[in-house]
Tab-separated table of C-alpha atoms and ligand atoms in Angstrom:
chain	number	residue	atom	x	y	z
A	1	UNK	CA	0.366	14.086	5.572
A	2	UNK	CA	2.395	10.891	5.650
A	3	UNK	CA	2.090	7.190	5.104
A	4	UNK	CA	0.243	5.322	7.855
A	5	UNK	CA	2.234	2.563	9.591
A	6	UNK	CA	2.033	-0.945	8.158
A	7	UNK	CA	-0.692	-3.072	9.756
A	8	UNK	CA	-1.602	-6.718	9.361
A	9	UNK	CA	-4.898	-5.713	7.759
A	10	UNK	CA	-2.858	-4.259	4.874
A	11	UNK	CA	-1.445	-7.704	4.193
A	12	UNK	CA	-2.814	-11.007	2.977
A	13	UNK	CA	-2.435	-13.919	5.361
A	14	UNK	CA	0.600	-15.321	3.493
A	15	UNK	CA	2.296	-11.903	3.659
A	16	UNK	CA	1.579	-11.699	7.397
A	17	UNK	CA	3.258	-15.069	7.888
A	18	UNK	CA	6.300	-13.794	5.999
A	19	UNK	CA	6.353	-10.613	8.085
A	20	UNK	CA	6.205	-12.611	11.324
A	21	UNK	CA	9.006	-14.911	10.126
A	22	UNK	CA	11.125	-11.872	9.272
A	23	UNK	CA	10.628	-10.736	12.862
A	24	UNK	CA	12.119	-14.054	14.004
A	25	UNK	CA	8.857	-15.711	15.060
A	26	UNK	CA	7.102	-18.862	13.852
A	27	UNK	CA	4.653	-18.300	10.966
A	28	UNK	CA	1.575	-19.526	12.883
A	29	UNK	CA	1.876	-16.492	15.158
A	30	UNK	CA	0.473	-14.506	12.215
A	31	UNK	CA	-2.706	-16.590	12.394
A	32	UNK	CA	-2.948	-16.040	16.138
A	33	UNK	CA	-2.567	-12.271	15.753
A	34	UNK	CA	-5.091	-12.293	12.921
A	35	UNK	CA	-7.655	-14.126	15.036
A	36	UNK	CA	-7.237	-11.627	17.838
A	37	UNK	CA	-7.842	-8.793	15.435
A	38	UNK	CA	-10.518	-10.225	13.129
A	39	UNK	CA	-12.427	-12.485	15.547
A	40	UNK	CA	-11.935	-10.849	18.953
A	41	UNK	CA	-11.470	-7.303	17.645
A	42	UNK	CA	-8.507	-6.592	19.891
A	43	UNK	CA	-5.017	-5.272	19.247
A	44	UNK	CA	-3.985	-5.121	22.916
A	45	UNK	CA	-1.049	-7.365	23.851
A	46	UNK	CA	-2.574	-8.070	27.289
A	47	UNK	CA	-5.536	-9.810	25.629
A	48	UNK	CA	-3.271	-12.222	23.741
A	49	UNK	CA	-2.733	-14.821	26.423
A	50	UNK	CA	-2.061	-17.560	23.862
A	51	UNK	CA	1.133	-15.770	22.812
A	52	UNK	CA	4.255	-15.869	24.997
A	53	UNK	CA	4.416	-12.626	26.984
A	54	UNK	CA	7.876	-11.849	25.571
A	55	UNK	CA	6.772	-11.738	21.936
A	56	UNK	CA	3.416	-9.999	22.295
A	57	UNK	CA	4.712	-6.461	22.576
A	58	UNK	CA	7.099	-6.780	19.626
A	59	UNK	CA	4.568	-8.431	17.341
A	60	UNK	CA	1.738	-6.025	18.149
A	61	UNK	CA	4.044	-3.016	17.754
A	62	UNK	CA	5.122	-4.264	14.330
A	63	UNK	CA	1.845	-5.613	12.979
A	64	UNK	CA	-0.966	-4.085	15.001
A	65	UNK	CA	-0.111	-0.402	15.416
A	66	UNK	CA	-3.089	1.630	16.624
A	67	UNK	CA	-4.339	3.451	13.515
A	68	UNK	CA	-7.414	5.245	14.848
A	69	UNK	CA	-7.671	7.449	17.920
A	70	UNK	CA	-11.157	8.351	19.034
A	71	UNK	CA	-11.604	12.110	18.765
A	72	UNK	CA	-15.320	12.252	19.429
A	73	UNK	CA	-18.276	9.941	19.665
A	74	UNK	CA	-21.888	10.978	19.259
A	75	UNK	CA	-24.998	8.891	19.615
A	76	UNK	CA	-28.670	9.357	18.870
A	77	UNK	CA	-31.823	7.323	18.143
A	78	UNK	CA	-31.652	5.787	21.627
A	79	UNK	CA	-28.041	4.738	20.991
A	80	UNK	CA	-28.984	2.895	17.803
A	81	UNK	CA	-26.858	5.327	15.778
A	82	UNK	CA	-23.305	5.990	16.809
A	83	UNK	CA	-21.038	8.342	14.952
A	84	UNK	CA	-17.324	8.045	15.500
A	85	UNK	CA	-14.796	10.677	14.599
A	86	UNK	CA	-11.253	9.344	14.334
A	87	UNK	CA	-7.897	11.048	14.308
A	88	UNK	CA	-5.343	9.256	12.128
A	89	UNK	CA	-1.620	9.015	12.892
A	90	UNK	CA	-0.913	12.257	11.019
A	91	UNK	CA	-3.794	14.224	12.522
A	92	UNK	CA	-6.202	13.770	9.610
A	93	UNK	CA	-9.828	13.305	10.704
A	94	UNK	CA	-12.292	10.765	9.316
A	95	UNK	CA	-15.659	9.566	10.473
A	96	UNK	CA	-17.701	6.388	10.495
A	97	UNK	CA	-21.273	5.663	11.543
A	98	UNK	CA	-22.655	2.486	13.116
A	99	UNK	CA	-26.392	2.009	12.586
A	100	UNK	CA	-28.302	-0.705	14.417
A	101	UNK	CA	-31.570	-1.902	12.946
A	102	UNK	CA	-33.726	-4.761	14.167
A	103	UNK	CA	-32.423	-7.140	11.503
A	104	UNK	CA	-28.987	-5.804	10.625
A	105	UNK	CA	-26.121	-3.590	11.691
A	106	UNK	CA	-24.698	-1.297	9.031
A	107	UNK	CA	-21.334	0.384	9.285
A	108	UNK	CA	-20.676	3.408	7.076
A	109	UNK	CA	-16.944	3.913	6.511
A	110	UNK	CA	-14.680	6.590	5.069
A	111	UNK	CA	-12.264	5.708	2.282
A	112	UNK	CA	-10.361	9.011	2.116
A	113	UNK	CA	-9.641	11.909	4.448
A	114	UNK	CA	-11.591	14.569	2.597
A	115	UNK	CA	-12.513	14.198	-1.055
A	116	UNK	CA	-11.281	15.793	-4.247
A	117	UNK	CA	-14.524	15.561	-6.228
A	118	UNK	CA	-15.943	18.886	-5.092
A	119	UNK	CA	-19.690	18.162	-5.088
A	120	UNK	CA	-21.083	21.502	-3.852
A	121	UNK	CA	-23.832	20.039	-1.605
A	122	UNK	CA	-21.426	17.759	0.305
A	123	UNK	CA	-19.512	18.839	3.417
A	124	UNK	CA	-16.582	16.551	2.556
A	125	UNK	CA	-16.409	17.959	-0.947
A	126	UNK	CA	-15.986	21.491	0.409
A	127	UNK	CA	-12.790	20.663	2.250
A	128	UNK	CA	-10.888	19.002	-0.596
A	129	UNK	CA	-8.749	15.863	-0.413
A	130	UNK	CA	-6.249	15.397	2.395
A	131	UNK	CA	-5.142	11.858	1.551
A	132	UNK	CA	-6.182	8.301	0.738
A	133	UNK	CA	-6.769	5.944	3.648
A	134	UNK	CA	-4.750	2.745	3.743
A	135	UNK	CA	-6.581	-0.576	3.517
A	136	UNK	CA	-6.000	-1.129	7.229
A	137	UNK	CA	-7.344	2.330	8.133
A	138	UNK	CA	-10.592	1.456	6.341
A	139	UNK	CA	-10.822	-2.014	7.873
A	140	UNK	CA	-10.008	-0.639	11.334
A	141	UNK	CA	-13.206	1.437	11.259
A	142	UNK	CA	-15.264	-1.750	10.903
A	143	UNK	CA	-13.237	-3.571	13.558
A	144	UNK	CA	-13.917	-0.614	15.888
A	145	UNK	CA	-17.619	-0.996	15.125
A	146	UNK	CA	-17.455	-4.711	15.927
A	147	UNK	CA	-15.671	-3.924	19.183
A	148	UNK	CA	-18.288	-1.338	20.101
A	149	UNK	CA	-21.065	-3.870	19.459
A	150	UNK	CA	-19.295	-6.501	21.508
A	151	UNK	CA	-18.858	-4.144	24.440
A	152	UNK	CA	-22.315	-2.580	24.306
A	153	UNK	CA	-24.793	-3.841	26.851
A	154	UNK	CA	-28.324	-4.969	26.062
A	155	UNK	CA	-29.839	-1.628	27.037
A	156	UNK	CA	-29.131	0.262	23.860
A	157	UNK	CA	-31.132	-1.583	21.262
A	158	UNK	CA	-32.763	0.384	18.466
A	159	UNK	CA	-36.174	1.884	19.079
A	160	UNK	CA	-38.580	-0.968	18.456
A	161	UNK	CA	-42.194	-0.965	17.426
A	162	UNK	CA	-44.321	-2.633	20.094
A	163	UNK	CA	-45.889	-5.913	18.936
A	164	UNK	CA	-49.365	-5.412	17.467
A	165	UNK	CA	-51.198	-8.055	19.494
A	166	UNK	CA	-50.654	-7.820	23.205
A	167	UNK	CA	-46.951	-8.649	23.272
A	168	UNK	CA	-47.129	-12.286	22.131
A	169	UNK	CA	-44.354	-11.830	19.559
A	170	UNK	CA	-41.091	-10.291	20.624
A	171	UNK	CA	-39.366	-7.979	18.175
A	172	UNK	CA	-36.174	-9.485	16.742
A	173	UNK	CA	-32.975	-8.757	18.625
A	174	UNK	CA	-30.505	-6.869	16.424
A	175	UNK	CA	-27.399	-8.797	15.425
A	176	UNK	CA	-24.352	-8.314	17.610
A	177	UNK	CA	-22.072	-8.143	14.604
A	178	UNK	CA	-21.652	-5.778	11.717
A	179	UNK	CA	-23.690	-7.345	8.906
A	180	UNK	CA	-23.352	-4.642	6.225
A	181	UNK	CA	-20.669	-2.136	5.278
A	182	UNK	CA	-21.309	0.858	3.027
A	183	UNK	CA	-18.481	3.000	1.615
A	184	UNK	CA	-20.544	6.139	2.041
A	185	UNK	CA	-18.527	8.083	4.573
A	186	UNK	CA	-15.881	10.583	3.588
A	187	UNK	CA	-14.166	10.199	0.253
A	188	UNK	CA	-14.643	8.728	-3.182
A	189	UNK	CA	-13.867	4.996	-2.845
A	190	UNK	CA	-12.998	4.478	-6.507
A	191	UNK	CA	-10.460	7.330	-6.362
A	192	UNK	CA	-8.599	5.213	-3.779
A	193	UNK	CA	-9.076	2.100	-5.845
A	194	UNK	CA	-6.319	-0.247	-4.705
A	195	UNK	CA	-6.782	0.307	-0.990
A	196	UNK	CA	-10.572	0.064	-1.213
A	197	UNK	CA	-10.364	-3.242	-3.106
A	198	UNK	CA	-7.934	-4.431	-0.437
A	199	UNK	CA	-10.458	-3.426	2.226
A	200	UNK	CA	-13.288	-5.237	0.413
A	201	UNK	CA	-11.164	-8.387	0.378
A	202	UNK	CA	-10.115	-8.043	4.007
A	203	UNK	CA	-13.707	-7.408	5.122
A	204	UNK	CA	-14.992	-10.422	3.218
A	205	UNK	CA	-12.152	-12.940	3.575
A	206	UNK	CA	-13.014	-15.590	6.172
A	207	UNK	CA	-11.381	-15.464	9.622
A	208	UNK	CA	-8.400	-15.459	10.185
A	209	UNK	CA	-7.633	-13.804	6.814
A	210	UNK	CA	-10.350	-11.197	7.352
A	211	UNK	CA	-13.640	-10.360	9.013
A	212	UNK	CA	-15.808	-12.790	7.041
A	213	UNK	CA	-18.612	-10.383	6.067
A	214	UNK	CA	-20.374	-11.473	2.865
A	215	UNK	CA	-19.339	-9.436	-0.188
A	216	UNK	CA	-23.002	-9.162	-1.076
A	217	UNK	CA	-23.452	-7.111	2.095
A	218	UNK	CA	-20.799	-4.564	1.091
A	219	UNK	CA	-21.766	-1.478	-0.942
A	220	UNK	CA	-19.260	0.651	-2.830
A	221	UNK	CA	-20.719	4.075	-3.595
A	222	UNK	CA	-19.196	6.107	-6.425
A	223	UNK	CA	-19.634	9.534	-7.894
A	224	UNK	CA	-19.298	7.848	-11.315
A	225	UNK	CA	-15.644	7.299	-12.235
A	226	UNK	CA	-16.343	5.272	-15.368
A	227	UNK	CA	-12.925	3.621	-15.948
A	228	UNK	CA	-12.808	2.596	-12.281
A	229	UNK	CA	-16.293	1.042	-12.504
A	230	UNK	CA	-15.074	-0.947	-15.502
A	231	UNK	CA	-11.986	-2.005	-13.591
A	232	UNK	CA	-14.209	-3.070	-10.686
A	233	UNK	CA	-16.119	-5.386	-13.026
A	234	UNK	CA	-12.838	-7.184	-13.783
A	235	UNK	CA	-12.276	-7.885	-10.072
A	236	UNK	CA	-15.181	-10.362	-10.213
A	237	UNK	CA	-16.485	-9.290	-6.821
A	238	UNK	CA	-20.134	-9.503	-5.791
A	239	UNK	CA	-20.310	-6.205	-3.910
A	240	UNK	CA	-23.254	-3.892	-4.495
A	241	UNK	CA	-22.550	-0.773	-6.550
A	242	UNK	CA	-24.219	2.526	-5.692
A	243	UNK	CA	-23.953	5.340	-8.240
A	244	UNK	CA	-24.496	8.884	-6.978
A	245	UNK	CA	-26.387	10.300	-9.936
A	246	UNK	CA	-28.315	13.236	-8.416
A	247	UNK	CA	-29.588	14.396	-11.813
A	248	UNK	CA	-30.786	12.629	-14.995
A	249	UNK	CA	-29.524	15.421	-17.275
A	250	UNK	CA	-26.003	16.701	-17.880
A	251	UNK	CA	-26.935	20.325	-17.317
A	252	UNK	CA	-27.862	19.834	-13.647
A	253	UNK	CA	-25.339	17.058	-13.060
A	254	UNK	CA	-22.451	19.168	-14.362
A	255	UNK	CA	-23.168	21.533	-11.491
A	256	UNK	CA	-24.050	19.059	-8.720
A	257	UNK	CA	-21.354	16.516	-9.544
A	258	UNK	CA	-18.448	18.338	-11.221
A	259	UNK	CA	-16.840	15.084	-12.398
A	260	UNK	CA	-19.826	14.823	-14.766
A	261	UNK	CA	-17.965	17.239	-17.024
A	262	UNK	CA	-15.588	14.333	-17.650
A	263	UNK	CA	-18.011	11.366	-17.660
A	264	UNK	CA	-21.562	12.201	-18.686
A	265	UNK	CA	-24.820	10.725	-17.385
A	266	UNK	CA	-25.134	8.332	-20.347
A	267	UNK	CA	-21.593	6.981	-19.883
A	268	UNK	CA	-22.039	6.569	-16.130
A	269	UNK	CA	-25.296	4.685	-16.596
A	270	UNK	CA	-23.790	2.476	-19.330
A	271	UNK	CA	-21.008	1.525	-16.906
A	272	UNK	CA	-23.620	0.841	-14.217
A	273	UNK	CA	-25.553	-1.490	-16.537
A	274	UNK	CA	-22.326	-3.289	-17.443
A	275	UNK	CA	-21.728	-3.800	-13.732
A	276	UNK	CA	-25.278	-5.079	-13.230
A	277	UNK	CA	-24.941	-7.474	-16.168
A	278	UNK	CA	-21.583	-8.808	-14.966
A	279	UNK	CA	-22.621	-9.315	-11.342
A	280	UNK	CA	-26.376	-9.886	-11.591
A	281	UNK	CA	-26.712	-7.291	-8.870
A	282	UNK	CA	-29.160	-4.415	-8.861
A	283	UNK	CA	-27.362	-1.068	-8.970
A	284	UNK	CA	-28.472	1.511	-6.451
A	285	UNK	CA	-28.948	4.967	-7.993
A	286	UNK	CA	-28.430	7.597	-5.279
A	287	UNK	CA	-30.281	10.871	-5.735
A	288	UNK	CA	-30.113	13.683	-3.166
A	289	UNK	CA	-33.320	15.684	-3.560
A	290	UNK	CA	-32.533	19.409	-3.517
A	291	UNK	CA	-35.364	21.941	-3.474
A	292	UNK	CA	-35.932	23.551	-6.887
A	293	UNK	CA	-32.568	22.295	-8.142
A	294	UNK	CA	-33.150	18.676	-9.191
A	295	UNK	CA	-36.629	17.829	-7.849
A	296	UNK	CA	-38.823	18.919	-10.775
A	297	UNK	CA	-41.449	16.434	-12.021
A	298	UNK	CA	-39.866	16.341	-15.485
A	299	UNK	CA	-36.569	15.232	-13.940
A	300	UNK	CA	-38.366	12.392	-12.136
A	301	UNK	CA	-39.878	11.314	-15.457
A	302	UNK	CA	-36.556	11.523	-17.261
A	303	UNK	CA	-34.908	9.487	-14.517
A	304	UNK	CA	-37.698	6.905	-14.744
A	305	UNK	CA	-37.231	6.678	-18.528
A	306	UNK	CA	-33.473	6.247	-18.241
A	307	UNK	CA	-33.706	3.507	-15.620
A	308	UNK	CA	-36.773	1.659	-16.834
A	309	UNK	CA	-36.066	-1.971	-17.721
A	310	UNK	CA	-32.621	-1.924	-16.093
A	311	UNK	CA	-31.444	-3.722	-12.970
A	312	UNK	CA	-31.681	-0.588	-10.844
A	313	UNK	CA	-33.226	0.818	-7.725
A	314	UNK	CA	-33.478	4.505	-6.847
A	315	UNK	CA	-32.502	5.627	-3.372
A	316	UNK	CA	-33.696	9.175	-2.788
A	317	UNK	CA	-31.861	11.082	-0.061
A	318	UNK	CA	-33.533	14.184	1.357
A	319	UNK	CA	-30.700	16.744	1.208
A	320	UNK	CA	-29.033	17.271	4.547
A	321	UNK	CA	-28.031	20.910	4.151
A	322	UNK	CA	-24.429	21.642	5.027
A	323	UNK	CA	-23.927	24.664	7.290
A	324	UNK	CA	-24.130	27.878	5.311
A	325	UNK	CA	-25.531	26.096	2.243
A	326	UNK	CA	-27.915	27.924	-0.056
A	327	UNK	CA	-29.656	24.622	-0.806
A	328	UNK	CA	-32.189	22.721	1.223
A	329	UNK	CA	-34.328	19.577	1.054
A	330	UNK	CA	-37.381	19.337	-1.188
A	331	UNK	CA	-40.840	20.140	0.121
A	332	UNK	CA	-42.628	16.960	1.307
A	333	UNK	CA	-45.297	17.108	-1.415
A	334	UNK	CA	-42.650	17.542	-4.114
A	335	UNK	CA	-40.684	14.584	-2.749
A	336	UNK	CA	-43.832	12.419	-2.762
A	337	UNK	CA	-44.576	13.304	-6.350
A	338	UNK	CA	-40.983	12.596	-7.351
A	339	UNK	CA	-41.260	9.125	-5.785
A	340	UNK	CA	-44.615	8.462	-7.445
A	341	UNK	CA	-43.392	9.440	-10.907
A	342	UNK	CA	-40.366	7.174	-10.703
A	343	UNK	CA	-42.527	4.309	-9.446
A	344	UNK	CA	-44.984	4.928	-12.317
A	345	UNK	CA	-42.171	3.998	-14.697
A	346	UNK	CA	-41.925	0.626	-12.977
A	347	UNK	CA	-38.626	1.537	-11.290
A	348	UNK	CA	-38.223	0.519	-7.618
A	349	UNK	CA	-37.673	3.574	-5.433
A	350	UNK	CA	-37.151	4.166	-1.719
A	351	UNK	CA	-36.420	7.234	0.381
A	352	UNK	CA	-33.358	6.779	2.561
A	353	UNK	CA	-34.031	6.959	6.261
A	354	UNK	CA	-32.409	9.954	7.846
A	355	UNK	CA	-30.594	8.195	10.655
A	356	UNK	CA	-28.192	10.361	12.564
A	357	UNK	CA	-29.378	13.658	11.162
A	358	UNK	CA	-29.195	15.368	14.532
A	359	UNK	CA	-25.565	14.340	14.912
A	360	UNK	CA	-24.378	15.843	11.652
A	361	UNK	CA	-25.080	12.531	9.954
A	362	UNK	CA	-24.384	13.587	6.394
A	363	UNK	CA	-21.119	12.952	4.692
A	364	UNK	CA	-18.240	14.881	6.248
A	365	UNK	CA	-20.310	17.145	8.427
A	366	UNK	CA	-18.923	16.098	11.771
A	367	UNK	CA	-15.321	16.484	10.667
A	368	UNK	CA	-16.144	19.864	9.134
A	369	UNK	CA	-17.689	20.939	12.414
A	370	UNK	CA	-14.716	19.886	14.481
A	371	UNK	CA	-12.124	21.447	12.214
A	372	UNK	CA	-14.228	24.578	11.869
A	373	UNK	CA	-13.761	24.495	8.123
A	374	UNK	CA	-17.447	24.961	7.428
A	375	UNK	CA	-19.152	28.290	7.064
A	376	UNK	CA	-22.039	29.141	9.348
A	377	UNK	CA	-22.843	27.999	12.873
A	378	UNK	CA	-20.266	25.671	14.396
A	379	UNK	CA	-22.859	23.157	15.463
A	380	UNK	CA	-26.570	23.120	15.111
A	381	UNK	CA	-28.279	23.597	18.447
A	382	UNK	CA	-29.511	20.448	20.109
A	383	UNK	CA	-26.649	18.333	18.790
A	384	UNK	CA	-25.635	15.985	21.569
A	385	UNK	CA	-21.900	16.120	22.073
A	386	UNK	CA	-20.453	13.379	24.208
A	387	UNK	CA	-17.006	13.402	25.782
A	388	UNK	CA	-14.255	11.308	24.241
A	389	UNK	CA	-14.873	7.580	24.428
B	401	LIG	N1	-18.040	9.704	-2.739
B	401	LIG	C1	-18.994	8.670	-2.807
B	401	LIG	C2	-19.333	8.061	-1.463
B	401	LIG	C3	-19.417	8.981	-0.282
B	401	LIG	S1	-20.753	10.127	-0.304
B	401	LIG	C4	-20.240	9.146	-3.508
B	401	LIG	O1	-20.373	10.345	-3.740
B	401	LIG	O2	-21.041	8.303	-3.884
B	401	LIG	C5	-22.121	9.085	0.125
B	401	LIG	C6	-23.466	9.574	-0.370
B	401	LIG	O3	-23.890	10.724	0.417
B	401	LIG	C7	-23.444	10.018	-1.820
B	401	LIG	O4	-24.566	9.520	-2.498
B	401	LIG	C8	-23.499	11.522	-1.668
B	401	LIG	O5	-23.970	12.127	-2.837
B	401	LIG	C9	-24.391	11.698	-0.467
B	401	LIG	N2	-24.335	13.029	0.153
B	401	LIG	C10	-23.249	13.798	0.347
B	401	LIG	N3	-23.582	14.948	0.966
B	401	LIG	C11	-24.908	14.905	1.174
B	401	LIG	C12	-25.846	15.813	1.761
B	401	LIG	N4	-25.462	16.980	2.245
B	401	LIG	N5	-27.150	15.437	1.802
B	401	LIG	C13	-27.534	14.241	1.298
B	401	LIG	N6	-26.704	13.347	0.734
B	401	LIG	C14	-25.394	13.677	0.654
B	402	LIG	FE1	-16.794	13.336	-2.653
B	402	LIG	FE2	-19.011	11.821	-2.599
B	402	LIG	FE3	-18.915	14.183	-1.298
B	402	LIG	FE4	-18.961	14.156	-3.979
B	402	LIG	S1	-20.576	13.421	-2.593
B	402	LIG	S2	-17.605	15.416	-2.713
B	402	LIG	S3	-17.753	12.334	-4.412
B	402	LIG	S4	-17.706	12.382	-0.846
């Protein structure tokens, strides 16, 4: 484990200008490099024809080192879901997922290699923390997604429902740019606070400072690190907060989310409501439904009571069992009743779509498969495995 090389995405625009000046070049070259990276999604000197050939190699070597090497790429859902496994400069592996819908493109990024929070149902949690990602390593995952979208031909659009009335209306064409970013890949974003905030700024700053994605379209998902949520409020950002609750009571949550032994359900929810009040944004309460563990009707009612009247929305996630896990997803009827009971309390609730399931879509599963750290079968049968991109 070692520090990743410095990259322009680690720096604010003014700092990039200073760095370029220190390298003996005029400051505006920083803007040119930034446009190549954040608007054309390239870090290849040969693409930078507006820079003198003599300075391209030096500037790109110093400010645009390649941070991610493609280790594996898997696709499913008629190419609408693409999972990318990256090797970092020190060999650490992280993954990101690009999901194309008819009206948006969502990129799920990793914020750490591994995770130290130890949630027993999560593949990433089993492996422990390797290291924090740098701001640029996080941003680079989104830039890679943008590049993939730019290069993809028209033939890989998401599966679309045929129009109801004889084909008069065409289904909308999915955007060709990443519209949403969720910090729901490997790692606990708020345990890598500084670099994640840097990434939020770089993703949302307008070109050439950053990628220009609206902060409202970014979601930071946390296991519930209360002081970090409070610190996030002070940043005065407008990102969406997702809180991985998984149980409404401390007894179950202590087991499912070990950090609950430090910050209890009531404290986590209080912090969530503070965030909602400060930002005006609805907090997303994530709840992985695990058969006979946290899916009892009384837990649905308790959750409904706790959330009722608050700016919250429940996102139920059918558990994606990790290889060798003793736990599995809830029975369909149980899941339906859980949804109904929450809704009966007047709390908005949705069940997350299970995009990418057949390509080890859940948190950390692809990396666990590749490194062989997981127990059980190396790869579930039927998993498409494509050669390196
Ligand atoms: N560490 C952060 C963000 C990454 S995990 C967090 O925990 O919120 C992203 C989401 O995937 C979390 O809600 C997490 O609880 C959920 N998750 C992890 N493993 C899962 C699994 N096997 N099945 C379903 N959801 C899972
Ligand atoms: Fe870490 Fe999130 Fe997985 Fe828990 S669920 S181990 S916090 S990545």
